[in-house]
Structures are given as structure tokens and as C-alpha cells.
Short mmCIF file of C-alpha atoms and ligand atoms in Angstrom, two decimals:
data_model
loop_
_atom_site.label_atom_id
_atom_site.label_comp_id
_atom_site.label_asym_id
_atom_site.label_seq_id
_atom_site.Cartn_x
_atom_site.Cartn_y
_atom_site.Cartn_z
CA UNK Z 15 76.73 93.58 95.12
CA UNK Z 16 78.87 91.81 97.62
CA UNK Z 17 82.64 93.63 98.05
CA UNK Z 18 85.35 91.48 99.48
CA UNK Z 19 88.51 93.21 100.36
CA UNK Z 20 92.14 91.37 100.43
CA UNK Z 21 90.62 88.13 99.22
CA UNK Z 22 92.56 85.00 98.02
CA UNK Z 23 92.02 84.47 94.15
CA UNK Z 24 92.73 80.67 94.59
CA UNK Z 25 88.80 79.68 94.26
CA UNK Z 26 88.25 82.06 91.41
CA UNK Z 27 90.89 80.89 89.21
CA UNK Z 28 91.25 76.86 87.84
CA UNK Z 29 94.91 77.61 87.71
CA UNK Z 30 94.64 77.34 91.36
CA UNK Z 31 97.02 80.37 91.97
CA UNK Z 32 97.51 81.60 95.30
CA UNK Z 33 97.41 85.14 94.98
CA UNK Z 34 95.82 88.33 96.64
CA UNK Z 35 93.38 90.72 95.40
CA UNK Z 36 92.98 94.11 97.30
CA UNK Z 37 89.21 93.78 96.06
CA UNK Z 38 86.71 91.86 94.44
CA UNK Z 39 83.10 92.72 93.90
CA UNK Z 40 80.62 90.30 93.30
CA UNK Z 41 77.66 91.56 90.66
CA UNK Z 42 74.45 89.32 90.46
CA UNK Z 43 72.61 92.28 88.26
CA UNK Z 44 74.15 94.48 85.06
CA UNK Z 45 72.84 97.63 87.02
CA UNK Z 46 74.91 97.29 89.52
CA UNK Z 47 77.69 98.09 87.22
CA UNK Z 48 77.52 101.73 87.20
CA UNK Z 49 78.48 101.27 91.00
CA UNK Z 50 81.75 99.98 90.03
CA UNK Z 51 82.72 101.57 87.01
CA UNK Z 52 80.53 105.20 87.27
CA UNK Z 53 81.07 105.52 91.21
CA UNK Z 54 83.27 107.70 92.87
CA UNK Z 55 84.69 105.01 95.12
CA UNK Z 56 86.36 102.71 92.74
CA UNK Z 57 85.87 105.06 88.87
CA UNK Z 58 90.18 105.57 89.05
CA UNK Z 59 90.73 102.14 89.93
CA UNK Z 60 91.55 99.81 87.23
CA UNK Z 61 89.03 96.43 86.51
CA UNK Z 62 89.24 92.89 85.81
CA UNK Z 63 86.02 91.01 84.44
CA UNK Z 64 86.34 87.58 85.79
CA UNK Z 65 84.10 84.80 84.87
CA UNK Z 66 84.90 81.39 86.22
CA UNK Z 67 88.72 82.39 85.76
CA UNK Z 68 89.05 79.21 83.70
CA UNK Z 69 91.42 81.08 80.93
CA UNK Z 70 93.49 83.33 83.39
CA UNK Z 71 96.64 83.11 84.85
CA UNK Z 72 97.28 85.30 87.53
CA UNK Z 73 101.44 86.25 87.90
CA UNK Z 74 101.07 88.28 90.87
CA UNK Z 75 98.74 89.76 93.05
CA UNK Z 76 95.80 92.33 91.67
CA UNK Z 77 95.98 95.94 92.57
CA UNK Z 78 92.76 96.01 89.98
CA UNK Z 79 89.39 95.50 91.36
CA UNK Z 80 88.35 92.01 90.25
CA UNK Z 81 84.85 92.26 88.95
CA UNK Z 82 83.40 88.77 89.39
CA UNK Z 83 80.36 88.33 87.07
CA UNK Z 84 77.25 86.47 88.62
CA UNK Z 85 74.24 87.42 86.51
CA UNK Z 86 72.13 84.35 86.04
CA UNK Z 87 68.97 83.49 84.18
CA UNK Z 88 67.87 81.31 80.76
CA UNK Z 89 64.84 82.65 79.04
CA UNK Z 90 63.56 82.19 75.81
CA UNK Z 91 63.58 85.51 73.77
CA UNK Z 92 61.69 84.22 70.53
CA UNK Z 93 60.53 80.86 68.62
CA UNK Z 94 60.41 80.47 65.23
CA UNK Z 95 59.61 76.85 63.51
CA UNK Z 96 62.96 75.54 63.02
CA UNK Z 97 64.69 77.83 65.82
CA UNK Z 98 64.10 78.97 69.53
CA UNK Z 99 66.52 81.86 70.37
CA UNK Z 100 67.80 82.04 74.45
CA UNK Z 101 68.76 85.10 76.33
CA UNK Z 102 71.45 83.77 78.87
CA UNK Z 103 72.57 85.42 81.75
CA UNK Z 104 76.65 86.22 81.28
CA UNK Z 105 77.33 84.34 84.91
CA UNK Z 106 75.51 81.62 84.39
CA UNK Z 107 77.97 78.67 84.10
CA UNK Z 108 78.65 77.39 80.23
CA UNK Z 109 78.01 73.39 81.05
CA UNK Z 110 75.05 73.57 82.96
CA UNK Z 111 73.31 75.33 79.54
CA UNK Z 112 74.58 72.94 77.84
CA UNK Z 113 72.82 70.32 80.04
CA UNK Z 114 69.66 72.37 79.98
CA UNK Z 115 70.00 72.87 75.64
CA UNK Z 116 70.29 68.32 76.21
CA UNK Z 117 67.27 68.02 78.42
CA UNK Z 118 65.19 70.20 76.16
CA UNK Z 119 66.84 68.12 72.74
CA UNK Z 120 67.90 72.31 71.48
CA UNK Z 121 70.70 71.20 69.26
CA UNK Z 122 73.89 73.51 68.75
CA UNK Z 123 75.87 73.19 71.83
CA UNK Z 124 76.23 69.97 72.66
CA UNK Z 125 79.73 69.61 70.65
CA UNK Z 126 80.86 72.14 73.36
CA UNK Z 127 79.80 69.97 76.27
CA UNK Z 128 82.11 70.27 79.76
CA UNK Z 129 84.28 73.29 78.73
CA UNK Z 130 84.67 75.00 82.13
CA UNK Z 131 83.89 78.86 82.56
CA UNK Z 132 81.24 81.39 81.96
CA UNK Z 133 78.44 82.51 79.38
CA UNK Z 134 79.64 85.65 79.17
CA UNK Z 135 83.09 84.76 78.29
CA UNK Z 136 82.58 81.95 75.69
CA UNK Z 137 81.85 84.68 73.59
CA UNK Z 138 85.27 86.53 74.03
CA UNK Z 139 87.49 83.77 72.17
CA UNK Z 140 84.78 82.26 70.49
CA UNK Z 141 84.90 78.50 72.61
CA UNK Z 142 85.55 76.11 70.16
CA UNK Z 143 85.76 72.19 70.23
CA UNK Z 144 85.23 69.28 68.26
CA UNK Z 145 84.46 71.00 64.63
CA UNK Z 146 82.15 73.31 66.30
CA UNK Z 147 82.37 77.45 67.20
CA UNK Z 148 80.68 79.38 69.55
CA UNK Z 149 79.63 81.72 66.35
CA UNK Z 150 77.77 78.38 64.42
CA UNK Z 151 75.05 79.21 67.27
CA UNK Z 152 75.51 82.56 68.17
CA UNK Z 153 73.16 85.19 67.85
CA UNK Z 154 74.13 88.25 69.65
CA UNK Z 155 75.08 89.48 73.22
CA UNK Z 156 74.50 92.73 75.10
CA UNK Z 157 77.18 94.43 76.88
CA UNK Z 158 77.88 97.37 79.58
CA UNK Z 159 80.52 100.42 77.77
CA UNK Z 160 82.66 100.17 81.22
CA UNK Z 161 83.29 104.81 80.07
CA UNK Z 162 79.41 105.66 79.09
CA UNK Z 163 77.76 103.34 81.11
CA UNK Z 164 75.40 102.70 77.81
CA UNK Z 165 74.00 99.04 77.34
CA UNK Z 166 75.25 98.43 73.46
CA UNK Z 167 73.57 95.08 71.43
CA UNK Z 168 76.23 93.25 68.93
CA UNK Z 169 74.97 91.06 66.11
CA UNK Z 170 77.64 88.35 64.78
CA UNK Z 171 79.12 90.30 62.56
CA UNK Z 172 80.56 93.22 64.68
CA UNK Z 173 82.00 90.67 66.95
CA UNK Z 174 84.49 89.60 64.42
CA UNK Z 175 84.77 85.87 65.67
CA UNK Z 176 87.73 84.33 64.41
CA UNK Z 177 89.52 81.22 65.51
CA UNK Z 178 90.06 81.59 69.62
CA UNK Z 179 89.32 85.48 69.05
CA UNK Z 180 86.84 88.55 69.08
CA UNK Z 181 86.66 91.91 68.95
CA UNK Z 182 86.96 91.54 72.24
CA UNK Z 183 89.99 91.05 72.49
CA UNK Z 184 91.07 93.29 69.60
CA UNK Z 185 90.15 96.53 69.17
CA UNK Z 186 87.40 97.03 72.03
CA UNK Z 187 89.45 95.02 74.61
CA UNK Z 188 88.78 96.37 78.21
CA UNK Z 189 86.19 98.42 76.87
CA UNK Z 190 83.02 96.54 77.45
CA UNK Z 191 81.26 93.97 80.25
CA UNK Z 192 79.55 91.42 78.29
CA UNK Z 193 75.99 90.85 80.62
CA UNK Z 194 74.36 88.08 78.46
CA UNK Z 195 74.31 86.26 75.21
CA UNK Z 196 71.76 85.35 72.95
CA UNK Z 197 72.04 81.79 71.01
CA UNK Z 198 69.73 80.24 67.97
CA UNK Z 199 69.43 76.72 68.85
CA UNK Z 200 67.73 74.29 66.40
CA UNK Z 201 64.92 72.29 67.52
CA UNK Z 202 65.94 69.94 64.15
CA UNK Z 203 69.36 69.82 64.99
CA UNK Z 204 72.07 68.46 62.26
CA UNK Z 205 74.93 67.10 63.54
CA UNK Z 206 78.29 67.44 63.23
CA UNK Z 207 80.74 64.56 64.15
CA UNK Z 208 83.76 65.09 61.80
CA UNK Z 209 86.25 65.39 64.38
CA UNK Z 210 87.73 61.65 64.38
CA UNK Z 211 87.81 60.72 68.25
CA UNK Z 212 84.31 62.25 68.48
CA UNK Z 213 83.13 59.11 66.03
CA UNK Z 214 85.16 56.38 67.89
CA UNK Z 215 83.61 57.60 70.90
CA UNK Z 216 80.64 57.75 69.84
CA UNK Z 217 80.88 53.86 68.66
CA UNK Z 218 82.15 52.87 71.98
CA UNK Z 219 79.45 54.11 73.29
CA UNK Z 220 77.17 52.34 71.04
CA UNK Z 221 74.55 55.13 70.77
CA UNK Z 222 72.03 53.69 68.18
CA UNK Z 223 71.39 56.95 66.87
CA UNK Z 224 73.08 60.50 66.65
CA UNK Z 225 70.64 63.10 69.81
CA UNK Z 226 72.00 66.10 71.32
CA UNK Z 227 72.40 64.02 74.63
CA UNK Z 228 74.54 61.11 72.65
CA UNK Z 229 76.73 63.68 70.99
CA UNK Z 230 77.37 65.66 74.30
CA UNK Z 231 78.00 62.26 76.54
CA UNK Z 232 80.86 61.33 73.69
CA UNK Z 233 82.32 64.68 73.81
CA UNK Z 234 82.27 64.32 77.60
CA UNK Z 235 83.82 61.12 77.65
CA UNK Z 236 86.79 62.53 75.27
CA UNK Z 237 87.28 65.26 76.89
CA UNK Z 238 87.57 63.34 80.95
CA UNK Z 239 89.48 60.74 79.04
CA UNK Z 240 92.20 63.61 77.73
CA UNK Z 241 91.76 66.74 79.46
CA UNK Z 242 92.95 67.22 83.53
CA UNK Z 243 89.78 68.00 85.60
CA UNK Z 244 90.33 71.68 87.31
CA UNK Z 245 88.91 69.92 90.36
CA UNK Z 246 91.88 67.88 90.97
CA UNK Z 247 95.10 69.62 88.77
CA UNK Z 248 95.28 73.18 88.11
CA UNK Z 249 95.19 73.99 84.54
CA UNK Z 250 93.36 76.42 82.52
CA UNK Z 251 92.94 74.07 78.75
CA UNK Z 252 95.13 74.85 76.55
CA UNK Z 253 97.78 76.87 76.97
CA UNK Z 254 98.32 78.21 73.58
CA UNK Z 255 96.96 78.60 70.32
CA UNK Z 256 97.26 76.24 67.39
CA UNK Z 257 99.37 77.57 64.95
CA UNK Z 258 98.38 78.42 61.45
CA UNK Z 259 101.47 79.04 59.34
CA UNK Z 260 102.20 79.24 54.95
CA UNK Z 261 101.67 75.97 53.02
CA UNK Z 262 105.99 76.51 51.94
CA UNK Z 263 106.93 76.38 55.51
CA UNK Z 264 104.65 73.28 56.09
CA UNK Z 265 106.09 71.31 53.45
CA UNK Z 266 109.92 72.22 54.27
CA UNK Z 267 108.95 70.72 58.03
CA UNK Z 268 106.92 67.54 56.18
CA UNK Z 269 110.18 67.23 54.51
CA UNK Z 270 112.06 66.48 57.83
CA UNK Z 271 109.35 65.32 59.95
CA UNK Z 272 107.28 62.96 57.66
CA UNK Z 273 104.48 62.15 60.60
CA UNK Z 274 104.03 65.90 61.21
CA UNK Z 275 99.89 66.45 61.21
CA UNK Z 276 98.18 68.97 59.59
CA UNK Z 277 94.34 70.86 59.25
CA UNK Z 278 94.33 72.55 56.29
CA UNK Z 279 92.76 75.79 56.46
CA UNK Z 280 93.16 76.91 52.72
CA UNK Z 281 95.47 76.41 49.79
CA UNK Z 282 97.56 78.83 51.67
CA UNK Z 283 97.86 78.36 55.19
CA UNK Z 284 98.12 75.08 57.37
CA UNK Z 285 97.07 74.68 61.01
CA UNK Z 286 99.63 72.43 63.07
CA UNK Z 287 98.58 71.15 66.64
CA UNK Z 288 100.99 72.81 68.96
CA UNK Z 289 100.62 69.70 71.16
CA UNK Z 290 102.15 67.85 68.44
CA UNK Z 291 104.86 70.29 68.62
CA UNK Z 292 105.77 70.57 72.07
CA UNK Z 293 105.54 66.74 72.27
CA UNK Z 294 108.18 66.55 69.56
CA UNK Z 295 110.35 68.97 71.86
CA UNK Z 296 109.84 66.75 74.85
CA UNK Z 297 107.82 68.70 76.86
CA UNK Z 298 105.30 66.11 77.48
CA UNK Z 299 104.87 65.00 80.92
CA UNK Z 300 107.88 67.16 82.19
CA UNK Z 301 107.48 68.41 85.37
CA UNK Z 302 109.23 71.38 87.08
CA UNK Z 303 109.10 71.66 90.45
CA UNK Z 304 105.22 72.31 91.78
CA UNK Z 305 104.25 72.64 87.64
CA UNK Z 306 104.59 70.98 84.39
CA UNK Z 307 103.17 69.93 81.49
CA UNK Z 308 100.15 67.32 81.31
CA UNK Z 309 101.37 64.25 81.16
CA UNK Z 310 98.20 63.09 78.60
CA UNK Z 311 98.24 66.47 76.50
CA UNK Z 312 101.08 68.70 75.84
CA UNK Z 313 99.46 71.30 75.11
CA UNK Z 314 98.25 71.99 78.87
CA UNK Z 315 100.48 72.98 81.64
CA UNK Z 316 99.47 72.69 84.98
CA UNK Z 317 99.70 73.53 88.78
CA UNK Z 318 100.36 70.52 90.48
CA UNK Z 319 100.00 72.17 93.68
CA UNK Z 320 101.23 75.56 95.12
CA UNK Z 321 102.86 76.52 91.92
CA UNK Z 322 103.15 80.18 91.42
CA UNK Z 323 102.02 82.12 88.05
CA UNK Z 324 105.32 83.77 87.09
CA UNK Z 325 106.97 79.94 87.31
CA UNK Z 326 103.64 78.83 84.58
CA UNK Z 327 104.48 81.97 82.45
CA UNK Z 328 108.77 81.16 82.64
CA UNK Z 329 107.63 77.55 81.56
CA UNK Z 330 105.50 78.22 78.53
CA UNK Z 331 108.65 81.00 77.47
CA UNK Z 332 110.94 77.94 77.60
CA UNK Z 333 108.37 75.53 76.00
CA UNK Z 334 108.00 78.55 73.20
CA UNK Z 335 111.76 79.05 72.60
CA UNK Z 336 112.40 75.04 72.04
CA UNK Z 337 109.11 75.32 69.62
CA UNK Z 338 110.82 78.01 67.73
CA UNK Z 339 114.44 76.53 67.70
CA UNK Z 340 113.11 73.71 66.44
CA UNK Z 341 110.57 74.01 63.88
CA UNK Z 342 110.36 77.85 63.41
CA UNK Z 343 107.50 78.24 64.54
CA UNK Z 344 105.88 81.02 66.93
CA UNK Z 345 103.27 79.83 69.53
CA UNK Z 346 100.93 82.45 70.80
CA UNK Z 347 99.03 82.05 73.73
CA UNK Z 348 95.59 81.31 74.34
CA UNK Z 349 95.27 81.77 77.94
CA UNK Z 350 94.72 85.70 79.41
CA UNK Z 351 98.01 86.64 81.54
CA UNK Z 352 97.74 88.92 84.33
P1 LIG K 403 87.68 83.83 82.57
O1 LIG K 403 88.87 82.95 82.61
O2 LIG K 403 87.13 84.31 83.84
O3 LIG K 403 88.00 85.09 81.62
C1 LIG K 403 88.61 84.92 80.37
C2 LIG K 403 88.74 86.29 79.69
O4 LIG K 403 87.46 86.83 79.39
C3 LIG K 403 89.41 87.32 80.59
O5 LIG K 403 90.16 88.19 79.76
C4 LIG K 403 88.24 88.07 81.21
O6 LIG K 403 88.59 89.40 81.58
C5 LIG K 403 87.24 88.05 80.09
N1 LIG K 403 85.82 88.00 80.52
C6 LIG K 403 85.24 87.00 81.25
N2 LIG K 403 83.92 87.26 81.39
C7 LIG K 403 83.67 88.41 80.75
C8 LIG K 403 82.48 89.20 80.54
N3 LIG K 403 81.29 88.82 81.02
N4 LIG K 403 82.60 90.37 79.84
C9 LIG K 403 83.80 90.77 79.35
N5 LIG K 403 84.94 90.06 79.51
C10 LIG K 403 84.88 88.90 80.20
N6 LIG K 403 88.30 76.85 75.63
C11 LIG K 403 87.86 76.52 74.38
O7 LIG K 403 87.61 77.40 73.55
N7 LIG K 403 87.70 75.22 74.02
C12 LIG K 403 87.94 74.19 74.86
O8 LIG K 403 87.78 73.03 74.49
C13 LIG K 403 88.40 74.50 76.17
N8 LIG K 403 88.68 73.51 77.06
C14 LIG K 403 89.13 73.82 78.30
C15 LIG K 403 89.40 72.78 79.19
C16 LIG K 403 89.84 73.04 80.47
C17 LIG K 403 90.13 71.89 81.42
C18 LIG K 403 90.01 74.40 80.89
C19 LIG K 403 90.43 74.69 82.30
C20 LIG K 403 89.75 75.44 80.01
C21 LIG K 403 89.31 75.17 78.71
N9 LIG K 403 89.03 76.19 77.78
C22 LIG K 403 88.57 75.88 76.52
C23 LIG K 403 89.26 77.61 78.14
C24 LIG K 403 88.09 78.25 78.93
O9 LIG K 403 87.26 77.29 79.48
C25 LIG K 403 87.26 79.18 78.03
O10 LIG K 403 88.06 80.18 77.49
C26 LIG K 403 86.10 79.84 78.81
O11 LIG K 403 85.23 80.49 77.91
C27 LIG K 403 86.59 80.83 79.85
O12 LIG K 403 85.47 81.20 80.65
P2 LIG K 403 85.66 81.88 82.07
O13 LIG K 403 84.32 82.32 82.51
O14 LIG K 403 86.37 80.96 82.98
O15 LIG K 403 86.55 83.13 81.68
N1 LIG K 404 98.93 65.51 70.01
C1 LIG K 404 100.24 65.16 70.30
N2 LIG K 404 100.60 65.10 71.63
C2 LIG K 404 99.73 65.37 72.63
C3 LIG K 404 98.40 65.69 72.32
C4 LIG K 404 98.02 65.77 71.00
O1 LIG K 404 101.04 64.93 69.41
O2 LIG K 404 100.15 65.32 73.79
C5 LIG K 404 98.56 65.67 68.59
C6 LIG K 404 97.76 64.54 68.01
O3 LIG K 404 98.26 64.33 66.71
C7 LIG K 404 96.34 65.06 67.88
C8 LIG K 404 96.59 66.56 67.72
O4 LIG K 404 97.77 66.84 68.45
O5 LIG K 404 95.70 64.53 66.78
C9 LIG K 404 95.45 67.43 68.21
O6 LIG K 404 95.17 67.11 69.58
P1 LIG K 404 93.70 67.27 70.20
O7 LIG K 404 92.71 66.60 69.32
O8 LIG K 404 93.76 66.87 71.63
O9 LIG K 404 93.39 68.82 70.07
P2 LIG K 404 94.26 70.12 70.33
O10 LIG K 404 94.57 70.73 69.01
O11 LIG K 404 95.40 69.87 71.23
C10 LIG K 404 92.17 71.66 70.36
C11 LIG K 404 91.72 72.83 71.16
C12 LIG K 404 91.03 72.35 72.43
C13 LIG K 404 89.82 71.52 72.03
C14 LIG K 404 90.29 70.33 71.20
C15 LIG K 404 89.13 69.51 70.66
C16 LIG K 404 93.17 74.70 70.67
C17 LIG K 404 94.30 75.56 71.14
N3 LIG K 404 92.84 73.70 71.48
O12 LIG K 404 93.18 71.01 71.11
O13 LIG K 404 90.59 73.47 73.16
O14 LIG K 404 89.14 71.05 73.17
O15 LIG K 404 91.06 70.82 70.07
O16 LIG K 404 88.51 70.20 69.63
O17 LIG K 404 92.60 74.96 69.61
C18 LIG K 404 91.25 75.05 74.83
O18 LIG K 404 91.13 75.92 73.96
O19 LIG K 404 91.56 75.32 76.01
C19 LIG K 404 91.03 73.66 74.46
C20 LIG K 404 91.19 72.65 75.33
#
């Protein structure tokens, strides 16, 4: 365990934030847990888990001891004909599985390629990209109760995945320290390339036939070709959530704005991209100052450089006011504020 003490969060956040935290511990091992939330010296203090801090946004500086998850290691738990299941350590970074689920042709993930971040946390909102869900290949994760100190399994079904959402961060929010996840990857994978752009990439690239490794290069080349890299402009994906709103208040808005698009999600309720929306509004490309909004997809805001949190959170209020002046329409966010 490795405790830093009035620490810049700017590394541990893609945001790029520049704020303080009065600590940070660095875990490698789930053990070492109890030392942070059973131990005398920090038991009263309030906790962040942070993974790779690719979902946060940090508005000011942490009084709450940042707990900066580091537990590694891939291992094969069991092996059936058509499946092999894989223990995976909750700090071990999400892309580099996915590169080790292409070199070892384990289909399941590879629609998920490049999303930034953590293990341990894909499982919290349920990653999702390109017609695929963290819950098509999930099998169940172990976690630390941060008041008994108890190790506690959960199957699918308890976590109540939903779209960009888990129990998680529901009813048992705060209340547990996910320390690894367990996947079933197919060794016959089928694939899944409904999402449009995923098919026009993948003719571009003229991949003869569908492999994990073609699917995952496509989705990688969407993604760089759409999506600001962390690396070079703060951001943390997208900043809200998609809305999902009645089939009457769909058509009314059709009615006026013909080109709206639309995922239908039953007979009842309609999914709108809130990119679409914001685009509508203007928002595209605007920028304010040391922030704005991606000038490729509205649905990301960013830190162009020294931009503070509070200024990000004031901008998505504005961008969520327009959103609801104009078409009615709540947006809720996707990214963690804190
Ligand atoms: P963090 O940001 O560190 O944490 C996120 C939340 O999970 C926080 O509330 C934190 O307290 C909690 N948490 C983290 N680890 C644990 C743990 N081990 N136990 C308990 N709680 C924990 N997301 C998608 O779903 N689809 C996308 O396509 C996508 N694209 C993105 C593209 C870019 C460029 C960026 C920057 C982000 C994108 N995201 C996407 C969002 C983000 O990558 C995911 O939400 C990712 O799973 C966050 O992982 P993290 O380790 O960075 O989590
Ligand atoms: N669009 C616009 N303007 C834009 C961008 C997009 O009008 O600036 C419209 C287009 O009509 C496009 C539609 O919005 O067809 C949807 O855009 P896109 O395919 O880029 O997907 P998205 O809905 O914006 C979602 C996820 C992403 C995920 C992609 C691919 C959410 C909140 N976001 O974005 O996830 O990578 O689909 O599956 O569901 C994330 O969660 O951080 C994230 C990046």
C-alpha cells in the first residue's frame, strides 16, 4: 500500500483537472483494504474508489481519501467446450484485456475495444459500445463490504445491469470495492456488427472475414476517428446519458423536427442520441474559455487545458437547460461528479 499525502489528482483523472487530494492510497492487493476502511487511522474518513478516473469529474479538491485501485492479474478460473471463464484483477486496465481476449481469439469483448478505465469499474455502469454490454459477457465479480470487511460474490442477476447502470450505483452505492470480475468468453465467438459505422468500417478495412482482432481494429478505428484521445484533450466520453423518453413525446418532436433519429427500445419508449440534441442547440464545437464541447461529437465536453471542474459542471447545466427549452427533454448525466 503506497499513501501519498496532498497529491495532485491531474494524472489520475482524463478530465485532466488540477485539483488536490489530502490523500490517496495506492492498493495493489484486496487485503490491504481492511487497512483503509477497518483501520483506526483513516475508518472516519470518507473514501473514493478510483479506477483510471476516466468517468469522474472532480469540482474541487478531495477532503476524502482517494482509494486508487491497482490489483492486477488474468487467470483462467474454468473451461468448458464452448466457454473459458477469466478471473480479472479490478486494476488491471480494460483495453489491454481486451488485447489479451484478441491475441488468444476469446470472443466477447472485442466490440468494447479502446474504452479507457478500469476492470473493476466497467462493471459499475455496465460499459457499453457498438450493440454490445458489459453484461452479454459477464459472469460475476467479487467485492470488499467497505462496513464488514466481508468478501461478497455477485452473479448477473443481483447486479441489476441496465443501460449505463448497476446496483452499484443504486441501492448499494458507496457500499462495496469491486476487487475483480469474472467474464465467459466464447472460444466460437458470434459476432455482432449491427451498429452501422461498425460495418462501413469494417469494409474500409477490407477484412476478408469477421475475427475478434478484425472486429476490435474497426471499433478502434471508429472510435480514434470520433472520440478525443485523453492523451491529448481532457474529456471523460460522454458526458451524459442517452435519453429514453414515451413514443407520444417522440412523435410530437418528429412532427417539428422531421430528421430527428431514433433507437427504439419498445413500443413504448424511444432512445434519442443526446448528441443529436445538443448539436441541434448549437453546442457543437463551442468553446468557453479553457473548455467546450468536442468539436467532432457533441456529446463530449472537454478540458482544453487548465479548465477547472465547477466551469465543466456550469457548462453541461447550460447545455441541459437549452436541451430542455428546446425539445423537453431532461439529460442526465453519465459521468460521476465529485
Ligand atoms: P473511474 O472513472 O475511476 O470511476 C468511475 C466510477 O466507478 C466512480 O464512481 C468510482 O468511484 C467507481 N469505481 C471505480 N472503480 C471501482 C471499483 N473497483 N469498485 C467500486 N467502485 C469503483 N464508457 C462506456 O460505457 N462506453 C464507451 O464507449 C465509453 N467511451 C469512453 C471514451 C472516452 C474517451 C472516455 C474518456 C471515457 C469513455 N467511457 C465509456 C467512460 C469510461 O471509460 C467508463 O465508464 C470506464 O468504465 C470508467 O473506468 P475507470 O476505471 O476510469 O473508472
Ligand atoms: N450525432 C449528432 N451530432 C454529433 C454526434 C452524433 O447529431 O456531434 C448523432 C448522429 O445521428 C449519430 C447519433 O448521434 O448517429 C449517435 O452518435 P454516436 O454513434 O457517436 O453514439 P452516441 O449515442 O453519441 C453512444 C455511447 C458511447 C458509445 C457509442 C458507440 C452513450 C451515452 N454514449 O454514443 O459511449 O461509445 O454510442 O456505441 O450511450 C460513453 O459512454 O462515454 C461513450 C462514449
Amino acid at each position: 500500500m503506497v499513501v501519498h499525502r496532498n497529491i495532485s489528482l491531474l494524472p489520475y483523472n482524463t478530465f485532466k483537472i488540477d485539483v488536490n487530494a489530502q490523500v490517496l492510497v495506492e492498493i495493489s492487493d484486496p487485503t490491504e483494504l481492511d487497512d483503509i476502511f477497518q483501520s483506526d487511522q483513516f475508518r472516519s474518513m470518507p473514501k473514493l474508489i478510483l479506477g483510471g478516473g476516466s468517468n469522474v469529474l472532480f469540482t474541487g479538491n478531495q477532503r476524502k481519501v482517494i482509494v486508487k485501485i491497482g490489483i492486477d492479474g488474468i487467470e483462467v478460473a474454468k473451461e468448458t467446450e464452448h466457454y473459458l471463464y477469466v478471473k480479472v484483477g479490478a486494476g488491471e486496465i480494460w483495453h489491454q484485456f481486451v488485447l489479451w481476449c484478441v491475441e488468444n481469439n476469446l470472443g466477447g469483448t472485442e466490440n468494447l475495444s479502446l474504452i479507457p478505465g478500469t476492470v473493476g469499474a466497467a462493471p459499475m455502469q455496465n460499459i457499453g459500445a457498438y450493440g454490445v454490454e458489459l453484461k452479454e459477457i459477464f459472469h460475476s465479480l467479487e467485492a470488499y463490504d467497505v462496513k464488514t470487511g466481508d468478501r461478497r460474490v455477485f452473479d448477473k442477476d443481483e447486479c441489476k445491469f441496465g443501460y449505463r447502470y448497476s446496483i452499484f450505483k443504486g441501492e448499494l452505492k458507496d457500499k462495496f470495492v469491486i476487487t475483480s470480475v469474472t467474464f465467459r468468453l466464447s472460444k466460437k465467438p458470434k459476432f455482432n456488427i449491427e451498429y452501422e459505422p461498425l460495418k462501413h468500417s469494417l469494409d474500409q478495412l477490407g477484412a476478408d472475414e469477421l475475427s475478434v482482432r478484425a472486429i476490435s481494429e474497426a471499433v478502434i478505428q471508429i472510435r480514434q476517428s470520433k472520440l478525443p484521445d485523453p492523451v491529448v484533450i481532457g474529456n471523460a466520453g460522454s458526458f451524459f446519458k442517452n435519453p429514453v423518453i414515451e413514443r407520444p413525446h417522440f412523435e410530437a418532436l418528429e412532427a417539428v423536427f422531421p430528421g430527428i433519429p431514433q433507437f427504439p427500445i419498445s413500443e413504448k419508449w424511444v432512445k434519442v442520441p443526446a448528441a443529436w440534441l445538443i448539436d441541434q442547440c448549437g453546442w457543437k464545437g463551442k468553446r468557453r474559455g479553457d473548455i467546450g464541447v468536442h468539436d467532432k461529437q457533441a456529446l463530449v465536453l472537454v478540458n482544453h487545458g487548465g479548465g477547472r471542474g465547477k466551469e465543466i459542471l456550469k457548462l453541461s447545466e447550460m447545455i441541459q437547460k437549452s436541451v430542455q427549452n428546446k425539445f423537453g427533454i431532461d439529460l442526465h448525466r453519465e459521468v460521476n461528479v465529485i
